[in-house]
mmCIF file of C-alpha atoms and ligand atoms in Angstrom:
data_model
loop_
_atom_site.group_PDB
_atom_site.id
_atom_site.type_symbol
_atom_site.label_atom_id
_atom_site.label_comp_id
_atom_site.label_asym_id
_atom_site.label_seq_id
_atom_site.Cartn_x
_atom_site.Cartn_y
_atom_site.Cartn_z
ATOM 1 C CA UNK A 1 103.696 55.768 135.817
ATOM 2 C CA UNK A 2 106.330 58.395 135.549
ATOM 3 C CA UNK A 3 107.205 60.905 138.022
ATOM 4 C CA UNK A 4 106.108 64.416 138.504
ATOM 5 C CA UNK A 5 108.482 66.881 137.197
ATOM 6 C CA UNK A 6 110.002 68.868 140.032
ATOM 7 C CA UNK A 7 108.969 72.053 140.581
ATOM 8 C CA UNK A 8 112.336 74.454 139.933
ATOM 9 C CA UNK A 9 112.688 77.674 142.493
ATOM 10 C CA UNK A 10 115.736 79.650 142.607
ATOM 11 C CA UNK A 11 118.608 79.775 145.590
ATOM 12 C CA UNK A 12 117.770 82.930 147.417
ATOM 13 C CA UNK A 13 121.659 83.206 148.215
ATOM 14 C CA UNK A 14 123.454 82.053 145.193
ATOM 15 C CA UNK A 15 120.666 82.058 142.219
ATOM 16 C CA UNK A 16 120.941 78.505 141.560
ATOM 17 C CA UNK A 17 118.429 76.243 140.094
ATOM 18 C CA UNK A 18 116.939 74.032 142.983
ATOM 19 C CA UNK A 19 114.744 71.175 141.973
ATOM 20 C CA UNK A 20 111.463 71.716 144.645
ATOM 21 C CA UNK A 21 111.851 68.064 145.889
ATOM 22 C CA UNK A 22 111.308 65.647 149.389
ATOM 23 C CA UNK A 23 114.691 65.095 149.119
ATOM 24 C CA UNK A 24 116.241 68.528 148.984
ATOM 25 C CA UNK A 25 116.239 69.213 152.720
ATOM 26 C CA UNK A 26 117.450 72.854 152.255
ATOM 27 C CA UNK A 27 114.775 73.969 149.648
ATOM 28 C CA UNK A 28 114.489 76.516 148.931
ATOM 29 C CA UNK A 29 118.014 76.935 148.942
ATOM 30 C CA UNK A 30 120.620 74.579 146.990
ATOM 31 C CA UNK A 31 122.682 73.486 149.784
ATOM 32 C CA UNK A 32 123.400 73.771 153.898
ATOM 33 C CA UNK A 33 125.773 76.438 153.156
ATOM 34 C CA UNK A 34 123.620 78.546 151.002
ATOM 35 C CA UNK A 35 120.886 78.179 153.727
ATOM 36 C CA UNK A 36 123.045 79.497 156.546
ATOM 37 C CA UNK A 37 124.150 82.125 154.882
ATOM 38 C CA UNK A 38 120.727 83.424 154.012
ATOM 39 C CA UNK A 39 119.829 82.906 158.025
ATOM 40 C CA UNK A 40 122.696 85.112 158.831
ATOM 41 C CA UNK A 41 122.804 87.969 156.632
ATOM 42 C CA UNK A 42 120.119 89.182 159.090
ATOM 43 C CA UNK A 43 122.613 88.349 161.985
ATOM 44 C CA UNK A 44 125.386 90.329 160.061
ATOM 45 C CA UNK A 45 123.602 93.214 160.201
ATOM 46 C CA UNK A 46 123.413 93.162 163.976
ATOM 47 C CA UNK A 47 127.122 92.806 163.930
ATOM 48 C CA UNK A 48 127.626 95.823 161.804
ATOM 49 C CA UNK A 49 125.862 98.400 164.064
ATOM 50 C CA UNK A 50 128.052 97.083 166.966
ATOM 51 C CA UNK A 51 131.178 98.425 164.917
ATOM 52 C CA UNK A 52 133.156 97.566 162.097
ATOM 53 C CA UNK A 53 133.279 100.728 160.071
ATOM 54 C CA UNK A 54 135.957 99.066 157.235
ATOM 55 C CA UNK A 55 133.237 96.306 156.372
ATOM 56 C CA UNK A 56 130.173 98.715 156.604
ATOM 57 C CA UNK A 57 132.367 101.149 153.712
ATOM 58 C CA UNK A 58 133.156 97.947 151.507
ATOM 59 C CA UNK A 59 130.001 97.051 151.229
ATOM 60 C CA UNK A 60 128.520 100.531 150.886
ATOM 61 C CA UNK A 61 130.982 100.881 148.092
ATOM 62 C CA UNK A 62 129.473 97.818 146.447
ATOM 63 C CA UNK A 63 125.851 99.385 146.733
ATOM 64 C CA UNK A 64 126.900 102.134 144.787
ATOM 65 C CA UNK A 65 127.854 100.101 141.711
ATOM 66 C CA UNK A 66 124.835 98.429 141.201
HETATM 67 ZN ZN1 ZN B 101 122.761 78.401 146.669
#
């Protein structure tokens, strides 16, 4: 018998190839970090609104470029 070839989905944070496995507790993502980073970009946002007008024009200013 051989084994089924893993299915391959990309990190939502970091664009990484992940292997779709049991073993990969952080699928879809490729690691721990990658996975809490992705659960708070949402919480980032709440941060912004309370204030922090230097971060909100960095980013902004990263927007623009793309
Ligand atoms: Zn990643």
């Amino acid at each position: 018998m051989s084994e089924p070839t893993p299915r391959i989905v990309t990190c939502p944070t970091c664009g990484t190839a992940v292997k779709w496995t049991q073993g990969n507790a952080y699928r879809p993502f490729c690691s721990e970090r990658c996975k809490l980073i992705d659960f708070g970009a949402w919480i980032d946002e709440e941060h912004k609104i309370a204030g922090n007008s230097v971060e909100d024009d960095l980013l902004s200013g990263q927007l623009d470029e793309g």
